[in-house]
Amino acid sequence: MSKGLDHETLNENVKKVQYAVRGELYLRASELQKEGKKIIFTNVGNPHALGQKPLTFPRQVVALCQAPFLLDDPNVGLVFPADAIARAKHYLSLTSGGLGAYSDSRGLPGVRKEIAEFIERRDGYPSDPELIFLTDGASKGVMQILNSIIRGSRDGILVPVPQYPLYSAAISLYGGSLVPYYLEETANWGLDVKNLRQSVSQARSNGITPRAMVIINPGNPTGQCLSEANLKELLQFCYQENLVLMADEVYQQNIYQDERPFLSARKVLLDMGFPMSKEVQLVSFHTVSKGYWGECGQRGGYFEMTNIPPQTVDEIYKVASISLSPNVPGQIFLGLMVNPPKPGDISYLKFVQEGKAVLESLRRRAHIMTNGFNSCRNVVCNFTEGAMYSFPQIRLPPKAIEAAKKLGKVPDVFYCLKLLEATGISTVPGSGFGQKEGVFHLRTTILPAEEDMPAIMESFKKFNDEFMEQYEDYGGYSRM
Amino acid sequence: MSKGLDHETLNENVKKVQYAVRGELYLRASELQKEGKKIIFTNVGNPHALGQKPLTFPRQVVALCQAPFLLDDPNVGLVFPADAIARAKHYLSLTSGGLGAYSDSRGLPGVRKEIAEFIERRDGYPSDPELIFLTDGASKGVMQILNSIIRGSRDGILVPVPQYPLYSAAISLYGGSLVPYYLEETANWGLDVKNLRQSVSQARSNGITPRAMVIINPGNPTGQCLSEANLKELLQFCYQENLVLMADEVYQQNIYQDERPFLSARKVLLDMGFPMSKEVQLVSFHTVSKGYWGECGQRGGYFEMTNIPPQTVDEIYKVASISLSPNVPGQIFLGLMVNPPKPGDISYLKFVQEGKAVLESLRRRAHIMTNGFNSCRNVVCNFTEGAMYSFPQIRLPPKAIEAAKKLGKVPDVFYCLKLLEATGISTVPGSGFGQKEGVFHLRTTILPAEEDMPAIMESFKKFNDEFMEQYEDYGGYSRM
Ligand SMILES: Cc1ncc(COP(=O)(O)O)c(C=O)c1O
Ligand SMILES: Cc1ncc(COP(=O)(O)O)c(C=O)c1O
């Protein structure tokens, strides 16, 4: 007789989940690392793991919150600046019991207020702290919202392809149906509303009702920054089709072009005025994991709800209560992110310099990578306008595709495994994010240290060009 | 047309969830607090919120991990002891990128190793770090395991009644069926295997297959500590019935009697030898939120799997990967909890004194509370053998039950609301944990400061005795 945790009796939805970012490639890379090979982990957007230093001021504040007894220590001023001390006192005053007490399940009211003020400054419209929920990273919020929406396999969620696999994985886990819509590689991964319409009508003809739509702006893995016109079109589309818009805006600080600064879906929606501004249901996500913060390990995220009925907000609150409270240090990081040092503060200049240095270096790295990829045989790559990734198309020769099939591997997995074995560069195959049939990509982060970049790109080029040499038979390529 | 996040179209399982610990009573208490009333929050086991101080050494270590630049500061020795500095360096060496980097989705390998060593010391059997997964608090681990087991409403999970509502809530959320088994109030909330058998056969006759069984040891809300003989019986039962045992052992440090020291389900299972030691599937949970740590806000938990097939472990790993990584500071707290200062370390004495002071005070408070409740009219209360709660039975007069019904309230909710309005003491009605039909309880934590305890119990007694005076008609009581 089988038991509850035997593999064959597990919840089928759990088994169906696919999660490539930490899939076969990552597992193989971990093995190779254990065997002593030097691995360059570019599979996850994890800046500190690749040497990015944390911003000093927020770390000082959180360290003091962890060690509140230091606030009475006569020597504290020797190791912490006065504004960090003041800020730690401020955050401790927002808790009842410090970092060791569960907070309200939605997060500390004082931090939610700071977030609301940030949103108001950013968008020019007031925001209600009662509609902001803190979470252990944006991922947990995304999962909670999907879990609330999805009732079964006839509920569809529109997801961009290529997409960050959090979405496909969570939709599988909760038993819904992913409805893909394709981003246009030839238009720098732009979003074409025609594609959306097509996806919706195809889903409908399969008996699936699209109930929500995900956008990732700036995009992961594609890096595109949506224009205001584009955002307007897609909000109009959500309005017409009665779709909840889930706006994943975790990369809003990561912009590497100047023509299209970040615009939140919320601002564009509210700009569009009545009736849309009161009708479209929107949930927006943000995090301390990205931007020039990169505080992934702290797990600080939030979501903000617009036009969600109060009864639904109550249900979401109730479900959040089951796991009691998001981690409190992560909440303090969020407070600091939305309320950074101000001109005149002791730590202001240093803080600004540290942040700028990160973003400027990322922009330079985005250029080095795009140029590097485009100099390789059979590789074409859009510029990384935003976020932290490069997503080159790899035009695999038919002989390489055959060789992969013989080994029972998806062709891009085959290519990425070979790349890993040859160079130690750990990427994620494009198939992990979804891509058009017969077109192949890989995703890498732009996060390796700037000084290492040229050598990494050289090592990539050497591998790639030899690979192409080996498999090319001048017969033709996979091509979009 | 209805929209994805309209209340009537939400996932029904989300709506079905009940979570009393932060339910009507908590919401009313929060309102009263906003209005300026002094509230004594005894609804959640949240020690720091009621004034318990964090242990100094772990906070020093984590503060230094948050501020690694201090490790090079010539003044660091003025505010941190040398062993905290050394330990911070140790934990930073276990990360790649410090607290700001996502860890492996199962947690840092080095911390999992320290946990395995702790388990081996505790139980006398080796433990495998690969079978230990860290989580954002034990709650998240419990939810993940239930989500893996439950396939639909015909899958049953045996849960003690009364129980901590994490279990009932998560079972609803994942669409399974809760199969209650009753603890024996007259036997100090002991677990009688006869009740288990009855529950299983009743579930079967309703078409439900029990697939797992939950024990909470020491118990919440009941405080009972299971004996070795009891644990053996119930493991035997799991073996015969092919049940996964989920052993919630988060209160293993909180023991207030000396006859029955804490024994882990794992130790008892392995003591029972082959075939059971190789057959019974067991998942055990622990946390930094309880014990003399009480670091609830840090969200550090783990689960350890025994006899779970590797393929299942892989699936659980995959699902954990969707949300990338548990928070890293919480992982460091776990490392410190399982590997505390040792005799001879600079911080050893202080650490031991702080921990002992907390536990000894809790034991005294357990006595004050039990005695206080037992001195009240129509209240009977078992001694809190372990955990952090007191769960007195309130024998409500028929007129009180009628009065409650008139207001559309469950009788114990009616009583607890009156208590809250009269005294500011915020408790949870017994109905939130489950109780036998017609029997009423409330749960309070034993966490208010020791010096406040006598006044709180006096204020309770005054309210209760007046309440009984008002509703008693000498006609009889609700009674077990
Ligand atoms: C598009 C996108 N959304 C969400 C996340 C998750 O972020 P967090 O660390 O806040 O869970 C990521 C992380 O890489 C991401 O790329
Ligand atoms: C029995 C029991 N299990 C689990 C938990 C959750 O603990 P954590 O803070 O680790 O999620 C609690 C919290 O009160 C509890 O009482």
JSON list of N, CA, C and O in Angstrom, two decimals, chain A residues 11 13-14 143-144 147 173-174 319 322-323, chain B residues 11-14 16-17 139-155 157 166-177 246 319:
[
{"chain": "A", "resi": 11, "resn": "ASN", "atom": "N", "xyz": [0.39, 14.95, -4.65]},
{"chain": "A", "resi": 11, "resn": "ASN", "atom": "CA", "xyz": [-0.43, 15.93, -5.37]},
{"chain": "A", "resi": 11, "resn": "ASN", "atom": "C", "xyz": [0.14, 16.11, -6.78]},
{"chain": "A", "resi": 11, "resn": "ASN", "atom": "O", "xyz": [1.29, 16.50, -6.94]},
{"chain": "A", "resi": 13, "resn": "ASN", "atom": "N", "xyz": [-0.38, 18.30, -9.01]},
{"chain": "A", "resi": 13, "resn": "ASN", "atom": "CA", "xyz": [0.02, 19.68, -9.34]},
{"chain": "A", "resi": 13, "resn": "ASN", "atom": "C", "xyz": [1.45, 19.95, -8.89]},
{"chain": "A", "resi": 13, "resn": "ASN", "atom": "O", "xyz": [2.19, 20.69, -9.55]},
{"chain": "A", "resi": 14, "resn": "VAL", "atom": "N", "xyz": [1.83, 19.37, -7.77]},
{"chain": "A", "resi": 14, "resn": "VAL", "atom": "CA", "xyz": [3.20, 19.54, -7.27]},
{"chain": "A", "resi": 14, "resn": "VAL", "atom": "C", "xyz": [4.17, 18.91, -8.27]},
{"chain": "A", "resi": 14, "resn": "VAL", "atom": "O", "xyz": [5.20, 19.48, -8.61]},
{"chain": "A", "resi": 143, "resn": "MET", "atom": "N", "xyz": [2.46, 34.42, -5.45]},
{"chain": "A", "resi": 143, "resn": "MET", "atom": "CA", "xyz": [1.83, 33.12, -5.25]},
{"chain": "A", "resi": 143, "resn": "MET", "atom": "C", "xyz": [0.50, 33.26, -4.53]},
{"chain": "A", "resi": 143, "resn": "MET", "atom": "O", "xyz": [-0.48, 32.60, -4.87]},
{"chain": "A", "resi": 144, "resn": "GLN", "atom": "N", "xyz": [0.45, 34.17, -3.56]},
{"chain": "A", "resi": 144, "resn": "GLN", "atom": "CA", "xyz": [-0.80, 34.31, -2.82]},
{"chain": "A", "resi": 144, "resn": "GLN", "atom": "C", "xyz": [-1.93, 34.83, -3.71]},
{"chain": "A", "resi": 144, "resn": "GLN", "atom": "O", "xyz": [-3.06, 34.36, -3.62]},
{"chain": "A", "resi": 147, "resn": "ASN", "atom": "N", "xyz": [-3.07, 32.10, -6.06]},
{"chain": "A", "resi": 147, "resn": "ASN", "atom": "CA", "xyz": [-3.85, 31.11, -5.30]},
{"chain": "A", "resi": 147, "resn": "ASN", "atom": "C", "xyz": [-5.27, 31.61, -5.02]},
{"chain": "A", "resi": 147, "resn": "ASN", "atom": "O", "xyz": [-6.20, 30.82, -4.94]},
{"chain": "A", "resi": 173, "resn": "LEU", "atom": "N", "xyz": [1.17, 24.82, -9.81]},
{"chain": "A", "resi": 173, "resn": "LEU", "atom": "CA", "xyz": [0.98, 24.40, -8.42]},
{"chain": "A", "resi": 173, "resn": "LEU", "atom": "C", "xyz": [-0.47, 24.58, -7.99]},
{"chain": "A", "resi": 173, "resn": "LEU", "atom": "O", "xyz": [-1.02, 23.74, -7.27]},
{"chain": "A", "resi": 174, "resn": "TYR", "atom": "N", "xyz": [-1.10, 25.66, -8.44]},
{"chain": "A", "resi": 174, "resn": "TYR", "atom": "CA", "xyz": [-2.47, 25.91, -8.01]},
{"chain": "A", "resi": 174, "resn": "TYR", "atom": "C", "xyz": [-3.50, 25.37, -9.00]},
{"chain": "A", "resi": 174, "resn": "TYR", "atom": "O", "xyz": [-4.70, 25.62, -8.87]},
{"chain": "A", "resi": 319, "resn": "VAL", "atom": "N", "xyz": [-5.84, 34.80, 4.73]},
{"chain": "A", "resi": 319, "resn": "VAL", "atom": "CA", "xyz": [-4.90, 33.76, 4.29]},
{"chain": "A", "resi": 319, "resn": "VAL", "atom": "C", "xyz": [-3.46, 34.13, 4.69]},
{"chain": "A", "resi": 319, "resn": "VAL", "atom": "O", "xyz": [-2.69, 33.27, 5.11]},
{"chain": "A", "resi": 322, "resn": "ILE", "atom": "N", "xyz": [-2.42, 32.96, 8.17]},
{"chain": "A", "resi": 322, "resn": "ILE", "atom": "CA", "xyz": [-2.10, 31.56, 8.48]},
{"chain": "A", "resi": 322, "resn": "ILE", "atom": "C", "xyz": [-0.61, 31.41, 8.80]},
{"chain": "A", "resi": 322, "resn": "ILE", "atom": "O", "xyz": [-0.22, 30.66, 9.66]},
{"chain": "A", "resi": 323, "resn": "SER", "atom": "N", "xyz": [0.23, 32.16, 8.06]},
{"chain": "A", "resi": 323, "resn": "SER", "atom": "CA", "xyz": [1.67, 32.03, 8.36]},
{"chain": "A", "resi": 323, "resn": "SER", "atom": "C", "xyz": [2.15, 33.20, 9.22]},
{"chain": "A", "resi": 323, "resn": "SER", "atom": "O", "xyz": [3.34, 33.48, 9.29]},
{"chain": "B", "resi": 11, "resn": "ASN", "atom": "N", "xyz": [-11.36, 31.77, -5.47]},
{"chain": "B", "resi": 11, "resn": "ASN", "atom": "CA", "xyz": [-11.13, 30.38, -5.12]},
{"chain": "B", "resi": 11, "resn": "ASN", "atom": "C", "xyz": [-11.91, 30.04, -3.84]},
{"chain": "B", "resi": 11, "resn": "ASN", "atom": "O", "xyz": [-11.70, 30.66, -2.80]},
{"chain": "B", "resi": 12, "resn": "GLU", "atom": "N", "xyz": [-12.81, 29.08, -3.94]},
{"chain": "B", "resi": 12, "resn": "GLU", "atom": "CA", "xyz": [-13.66, 28.74, -2.79]},
{"chain": "B", "resi": 12, "resn": "GLU", "atom": "C", "xyz": [-12.84, 28.28, -1.58]},
{"chain": "B", "resi": 12, "resn": "GLU", "atom": "O", "xyz": [-13.22, 28.53, -0.44]},
{"chain": "B", "resi": 13, "resn": "ASN", "atom": "N", "xyz": [-11.74, 27.60, -1.83]},
{"chain": "B", "resi": 13, "resn": "ASN", "atom": "CA", "xyz": [-10.92, 27.13, -0.72]},
{"chain": "B", "resi": 13, "resn": "ASN", "atom": "C", "xyz": [-10.38, 28.29, 0.10]},
{"chain": "B", "resi": 13, "resn": "ASN", "atom": "O", "xyz": [-10.24, 28.19, 1.31]},
{"chain": "B", "resi": 14, "resn": "VAL", "atom": "N", "xyz": [-10.04, 29.37, -0.59]},
{"chain": "B", "resi": 14, "resn": "VAL", "atom": "CA", "xyz": [-9.56, 30.57, 0.10]},
{"chain": "B", "resi": 14, "resn": "VAL", "atom": "C", "xyz": [-10.66, 31.10, 1.02]},
{"chain": "B", "resi": 14, "resn": "VAL", "atom": "O", "xyz": [-10.43, 31.45, 2.18]},
{"chain": "B", "resi": 16, "resn": "LYS", "atom": "N", "xyz": [-13.10, 29.45, 2.33]},
{"chain": "B", "resi": 16, "resn": "LYS", "atom": "CA", "xyz": [-13.44, 28.50, 3.41]},
{"chain": "B", "resi": 16, "resn": "LYS", "atom": "C", "xyz": [-12.50, 28.57, 4.60]},
{"chain": "B", "resi": 16, "resn": "LYS", "atom": "O", "xyz": [-12.84, 28.14, 5.70]},
{"chain": "B", "resi": 17, "resn": "VAL", "atom": "N", "xyz": [-11.29, 29.07, 4.37]},
{"chain": "B", "resi": 17, "resn": "VAL", "atom": "CA", "xyz": [-10.29, 29.09, 5.44]},
{"chain": "B", "resi": 17, "resn": "VAL", "atom": "C", "xyz": [-10.82, 29.83, 6.67]},
{"chain": "B", "resi": 17, "resn": "VAL", "atom": "O", "xyz": [-11.43, 30.89, 6.54]},
{"chain": "B", "resi": 139, "resn": "SER", "atom": "N", "xyz": [5.60, 27.51, 10.08]},
{"chain": "B", "resi": 139, "resn": "SER", "atom": "CA", "xyz": [4.30, 27.55, 9.40]},
{"chain": "B", "resi": 139, "resn": "SER", "atom": "C", "xyz": [4.44, 27.25, 7.91]},
{"chain": "B", "resi": 139, "resn": "SER", "atom": "O", "xyz": [3.66, 26.48, 7.34]},
{"chain": "B", "resi": 140, "resn": "LYS", "atom": "N", "xyz": [5.42, 27.87, 7.28]},
{"chain": "B", "resi": 140, "resn": "LYS", "atom": "CA", "xyz": [5.58, 27.71, 5.83]},
{"chain": "B", "resi": 140, "resn": "LYS", "atom": "C", "xyz": [5.93, 26.26, 5.48]},
{"chain": "B", "resi": 140, "resn": "LYS", "atom": "O", "xyz": [5.51, 25.74, 4.46]},
{"chain": "B", "resi": 141, "resn": "GLY", "atom": "N", "xyz": [6.69, 25.61, 6.34]},
{"chain": "B", "resi": 141, "resn": "GLY", "atom": "CA", "xyz": [7.04, 24.21, 6.11]},
{"chain": "B", "resi": 141, "resn": "GLY", "atom": "C", "xyz": [5.82, 23.31, 6.23]},
{"chain": "B", "resi": 141, "resn": "GLY", "atom": "O", "xyz": [5.58, 22.44, 5.39]},
{"chain": "B", "resi": 142, "resn": "VAL", "atom": "N", "xyz": [5.02, 23.56, 7.26]},
{"chain": "B", "resi": 142, "resn": "VAL", "atom": "CA", "xyz": [3.80, 22.78, 7.44]},
{"chain": "B", "resi": 142, "resn": "VAL", "atom": "C", "xyz": [2.92, 22.92, 6.20]},
{"chain": "B", "resi": 142, "resn": "VAL", "atom": "O", "xyz": [2.38, 21.94, 5.67]},
{"chain": "B", "resi": 143, "resn": "MET", "atom": "N", "xyz": [2.79, 24.15, 5.72]},
{"chain": "B", "resi": 143, "resn": "MET", "atom": "CA", "xyz": [1.93, 24.38, 4.56]},
{"chain": "B", "resi": 143, "resn": "MET", "atom": "C", "xyz": [2.48, 23.65, 3.34]},
{"chain": "B", "resi": 143, "resn": "MET", "atom": "O", "xyz": [1.73, 23.06, 2.56]},
{"chain": "B", "resi": 144, "resn": "GLN", "atom": "N", "xyz": [3.80, 23.68, 3.17]},
{"chain": "B", "resi": 144, "resn": "GLN", "atom": "CA", "xyz": [4.35, 23.03, 1.99]},
{"chain": "B", "resi": 144, "resn": "GLN", "atom": "C", "xyz": [4.13, 21.51, 2.02]},
{"chain": "B", "resi": 144, "resn": "GLN", "atom": "O", "xyz": [3.79, 20.90, 1.00]},
{"chain": "B", "resi": 145, "resn": "ILE", "atom": "N", "xyz": [4.29, 20.92, 3.18]},
{"chain": "B", "resi": 145, "resn": "ILE", "atom": "CA", "xyz": [4.10, 19.46, 3.27]},
{"chain": "B", "resi": 145, "resn": "ILE", "atom": "C", "xyz": [2.63, 19.11, 3.04]},
{"chain": "B", "resi": 145, "resn": "ILE", "atom": "O", "xyz": [2.31, 18.18, 2.28]},
{"chain": "B", "resi": 146, "resn": "LEU", "atom": "N", "xyz": [1.72, 19.87, 3.63]},
{"chain": "B", "resi": 146, "resn": "LEU", "atom": "CA", "xyz": [0.30, 19.58, 3.41]},
{"chain": "B", "resi": 146, "resn": "LEU", "atom": "C", "xyz": [-0.06, 19.75, 1.94]},
{"chain": "B", "resi": 146, "resn": "LEU", "atom": "O", "xyz": [-0.79, 18.94, 1.37]},
{"chain": "B", "resi": 147, "resn": "ASN", "atom": "N", "xyz": [0.48, 20.76, 1.31]},
{"chain": "B", "resi": 147, "resn": "ASN", "atom": "CA", "xyz": [0.21, 20.99, -0.11]},
{"chain": "B", "resi": 147, "resn": "ASN", "atom": "C", "xyz": [0.73, 19.82, -0.96]},
{"chain": "B", "resi": 147, "resn": "ASN", "atom": "O", "xyz": [0.16, 19.52, -2.01]},
{"chain": "B", "resi": 148, "resn": "SER", "atom": "N", "xyz": [1.79, 19.18, -0.51]},
{"chain": "B", "resi": 148, "resn": "SER", "atom": "CA", "xyz": [2.33, 18.05, -1.27]},
{"chain": "B", "resi": 148, "resn": "SER", "atom": "C", "xyz": [1.48, 16.80, -1.11]},
{"chain": "B", "resi": 148, "resn": "SER", "atom": "O", "xyz": [1.34, 16.00, -2.03]},
{"chain": "B", "resi": 149, "resn": "ILE", "atom": "N", "xyz": [0.89, 16.64, 0.08]},
{"chain": "B", "resi": 149, "resn": "ILE", "atom": "CA", "xyz": [0.14, 15.41, 0.36]},
{"chain": "B", "resi": 149, "resn": "ILE", "atom": "C", "xyz": [-1.28, 15.48, -0.21]},
{"chain": "B", "resi": 149, "resn": "ILE", "atom": "O", "xyz": [-1.78, 14.51, -0.77]},
{"chain": "B", "resi": 150, "resn": "ILE", "atom": "N", "xyz": [-1.91, 16.64, -0.05]},
{"chain": "B", "resi": 150, "resn": "ILE", "atom": "CA", "xyz": [-3.35, 16.73, -0.32]},
{"chain": "B", "resi": 150, "resn": "ILE", "atom": "C", "xyz": [-3.63, 16.83, -1.82]},
{"chain": "B", "resi": 150, "resn": "ILE", "atom": "O", "xyz": [-3.13, 17.73, -2.50]},
{"chain": "B", "resi": 151, "resn": "ARG", "atom": "N", "xyz": [-4.44, 15.90, -2.33]},
{"chain": "B", "resi": 151, "resn": "ARG", "atom": "CA", "xyz": [-4.81, 15.91, -3.75]},
{"chain": "B", "resi": 151, "resn": "ARG", "atom": "C", "xyz": [-6.24, 16.38, -3.93]},
{"chain": "B", "resi": 151, "resn": "ARG", "atom": "O", "xyz": [-6.63, 16.78, -5.02]},
{"chain": "B", "resi": 152, "resn": "GLY", "atom": "N", "xyz": [-7.04, 16.26, -2.90]},
{"chain": "B", "resi": 152, "resn": "GLY", "atom": "CA", "xyz": [-8.43, 16.67, -3.04]},
{"chain": "B", "resi": 152, "resn": "GLY", "atom": "C", "xyz": [-9.18, 16.33, -1.77]},
{"chain": "B", "resi": 152, "resn": "GLY", "atom": "O", "xyz": [-8.59, 15.89, -0.78]},
{"chain": "B", "resi": 153, "resn": "SER", "atom": "N", "xyz": [-10.50, 16.51, -1.81]},
{"chain": "B", "resi": 153, "resn": "SER", "atom": "CA", "xyz": [-11.30, 16.46, -0.59]},
{"chain": "B", "resi": 153, "resn": "SER", "atom": "C", "xyz": [-11.44, 15.05, -0.02]},
{"chain": "B", "resi": 153, "resn": "SER", "atom": "O", "xyz": [-11.92, 14.89, 1.10]},
{"chain": "B", "resi": 154, "resn": "ARG", "atom": "N", "xyz": [-11.01, 14.04, -0.76]},
{"chain": "B", "resi": 154, "resn": "ARG", "atom": "CA", "xyz": [-11.06, 12.69, -0.20]},
{"chain": "B", "resi": 154, "resn": "ARG", "atom": "C", "xyz": [-9.79, 12.32, 0.56]},
{"chain": "B", "resi": 154, "resn": "ARG", "atom": "O", "xyz": [-9.71, 11.24, 1.14]},
{"chain": "B", "resi": 155, "resn": "ASP", "atom": "N", "xyz": [-8.82, 13.22, 0.54]},
{"chain": "B", "resi": 155, "resn": "ASP", "atom": "CA", "xyz": [-7.60, 13.00, 1.32]},
{"chain": "B", "resi": 155, "resn": "ASP", "atom": "C", "xyz": [-7.79, 13.62, 2.70]},
{"chain": "B", "resi": 155, "resn": "ASP", "atom": "O", "xyz": [-8.06, 14.81, 2.82]},
{"chain": "B", "resi": 157, "resn": "ILE", "atom": "N", "xyz": [-6.57, 14.43, 6.73]},
{"chain": "B", "resi": 157, "resn": "ILE", "atom": "CA", "xyz": [-5.43, 14.67, 7.61]},
{"chain": "B", "resi": 157, "resn": "ILE", "atom": "C", "xyz": [-5.97, 14.62, 9.04]},
{"chain": "B", "resi": 157, "resn": "ILE", "atom": "O", "xyz": [-6.86, 15.39, 9.40]},
{"chain": "B", "resi": 166, "resn": "LEU", "atom": "N", "xyz": [-3.41, 26.70, 12.39]},
{"chain": "B", "resi": 166, "resn": "LEU", "atom": "CA", "xyz": [-2.59, 26.57, 11.18]},
{"chain": "B", "resi": 166, "resn": "LEU", "atom": "C", "xyz": [-3.02, 25.33, 10.38]},
{"chain": "B", "resi": 166, "resn": "LEU", "atom": "O", "xyz": [-3.12, 25.36, 9.16]},
{"chain": "B", "resi": 167, "resn": "TYR", "atom": "N", "xyz": [-3.29, 24.24, 11.10]},
{"chain": "B", "resi": 167, "resn": "TYR", "atom": "CA", "xyz": [-3.58, 22.98, 10.42]},
{"chain": "B", "resi": 167, "resn": "TYR", "atom": "C", "xyz": [-4.93, 23.00, 9.73]},
{"chain": "B", "resi": 167, "resn": "TYR", "atom": "O", "xyz": [-5.05, 22.69, 8.55]},
{"chain": "B", "resi": 168, "resn": "SER", "atom": "N", "xyz": [-5.98, 23.39, 10.46]},
{"chain": "B", "resi": 168, "resn": "SER", "atom": "CA", "xyz": [-7.29, 23.43, 9.83]},
{"chain": "B", "resi": 168, "resn": "SER", "atom": "C", "xyz": [-7.30, 24.41, 8.67]},
{"chain": "B", "resi": 168, "resn": "SER", "atom": "O", "xyz": [-7.87, 24.14, 7.61]},
{"chain": "B", "resi": 169, "resn": "ALA", "atom": "N", "xyz": [-6.63, 25.56, 8.86]},
{"chain": "B", "resi": 169, "resn": "ALA", "atom": "CA", "xyz": [-6.64, 26.59, 7.81]},
{"chain": "B", "resi": 169, "resn": "ALA", "atom": "C", "xyz": [-5.93, 26.07, 6.56]},
{"chain": "B", "resi": 169, "resn": "ALA", "atom": "O", "xyz": [-6.43, 26.20, 5.44]},
{"chain": "B", "resi": 170, "resn": "ALA", "atom": "N", "xyz": [-4.76, 25.48, 6.73]},
{"chain": "B", "resi": 170, "resn": "ALA", "atom": "CA", "xyz": [-4.00, 25.04, 5.56]},
{"chain": "B", "resi": 170, "resn": "ALA", "atom": "C", "xyz": [-4.72, 23.88, 4.86]},
{"chain": "B", "resi": 170, "resn": "ALA", "atom": "O", "xyz": [-4.72, 23.78, 3.63]},
{"chain": "B", "resi": 171, "resn": "ILE", "atom": "N", "xyz": [-5.36, 23.00, 5.64]},
{"chain": "B", "resi": 171, "resn": "ILE", "atom": "CA", "xyz": [-6.10, 21.89, 5.02]},
{"chain": "B", "resi": 171, "resn": "ILE", "atom": "C", "xyz": [-7.24, 22.44, 4.18]},
{"chain": "B", "resi": 171, "resn": "ILE", "atom": "O", "xyz": [-7.48, 21.99, 3.05]},
{"chain": "B", "resi": 172, "resn": "SER", "atom": "N", "xyz": [-7.95, 23.45, 4.67]},
{"chain": "B", "resi": 172, "resn": "SER", "atom": "CA", "xyz": [-9.00, 24.08, 3.86]},
{"chain": "B", "resi": 172, "resn": "SER", "atom": "C", "xyz": [-8.41, 24.70, 2.61]},
{"chain": "B", "resi": 172, "resn": "SER", "atom": "O", "xyz": [-8.93, 24.53, 1.50]},
{"chain": "B", "resi": 173, "resn": "LEU", "atom": "N", "xyz": [-7.33, 25.44, 2.78]},
{"chain": "B", "resi": 173, "resn": "LEU", "atom": "CA", "xyz": [-6.74, 26.15, 1.65]},
{"chain": "B", "resi": 173, "resn": "LEU", "atom": "C", "xyz": [-6.36, 25.19, 0.53]},
{"chain": "B", "resi": 173, "resn": "LEU", "atom": "O", "xyz": [-6.51, 25.50, -0.65]},
{"chain": "B", "resi": 174, "resn": "TYR", "atom": "N", "xyz": [-5.86, 24.01, 0.89]},
{"chain": "B", "resi": 174, "resn": "TYR", "atom": "CA", "xyz": [-5.44, 23.06, -0.13]},
{"chain": "B", "resi": 174, "resn": "TYR", "atom": "C", "xyz": [-6.53, 22.07, -0.49]},
{"chain": "B", "resi": 174, "resn": "TYR", "atom": "O", "xyz": [-6.29, 21.13, -1.25]},
{"chain": "B", "resi": 175, "resn": "GLY", "atom": "N", "xyz": [-7.72, 22.27, 0.06]},
{"chain": "B", "resi": 175, "resn": "GLY", "atom": "CA", "xyz": [-8.87, 21.50, -0.39]},
{"chain": "B", "resi": 175, "resn": "GLY", "atom": "C", "xyz": [-8.94, 20.08, 0.15]},
{"chain": "B", "resi": 175, "resn": "GLY", "atom": "O", "xyz": [-9.63, 19.24, -0.43]},
{"chain": "B", "resi": 176, "resn": "GLY", "atom": "N", "xyz": [-8.25, 19.79, 1.23]},
{"chain": "B", "resi": 176, "resn": "GLY", "atom": "CA", "xyz": [-8.33, 18.45, 1.83]},
{"chain": "B", "resi": 176, "resn": "GLY", "atom": "C", "xyz": [-9.42, 18.38, 2.89]},
{"chain": "B", "resi": 176, "resn": "GLY", "atom": "O", "xyz": [-10.20, 19.32, 3.06]},
{"chain": "B", "resi": 177, "resn": "SER", "atom": "N", "xyz": [-9.50, 17.24, 3.59]},
{"chain": "B", "resi": 177, "resn": "SER", "atom": "CA", "xyz": [-10.48, 17.08, 4.65]},
{"chain": "B", "resi": 177, "resn": "SER", "atom": "C", "xyz": [-9.79, 16.90, 5.99]},
{"chain": "B", "resi": 177, "resn": "SER", "atom": "O", "xyz": [-8.90, 16.06, 6.13]},
{"chain": "B", "resi": 246, "resn": "MET", "atom": "N", "xyz": [3.20, 14.01, 10.89]},
{"chain": "B", "resi": 246, "resn": "MET", "atom": "CA", "xyz": [3.74, 15.37, 10.93]},
{"chain": "B", "resi": 246, "resn": "MET", "atom": "C", "xyz": [3.87, 15.75, 12.40]},
{"chain": "B", "resi": 246, "resn": "MET", "atom": "O", "xyz": [2.86, 15.90, 13.09]},
{"chain": "B", "resi": 319, "resn": "VAL", "atom": "N", "xyz": [9.53, 22.65, -5.46]},
{"chain": "B", "resi": 319, "resn": "VAL", "atom": "CA", "xyz": [8.49, 23.62, -5.08]},
{"chain": "B", "resi": 319, "resn": "VAL", "atom": "C", "xyz": [9.07, 24.72, -4.19]},
{"chain": "B", "resi": 319, "resn": "VAL", "atom": "O", "xyz": [8.73, 25.89, -4.33]}
]
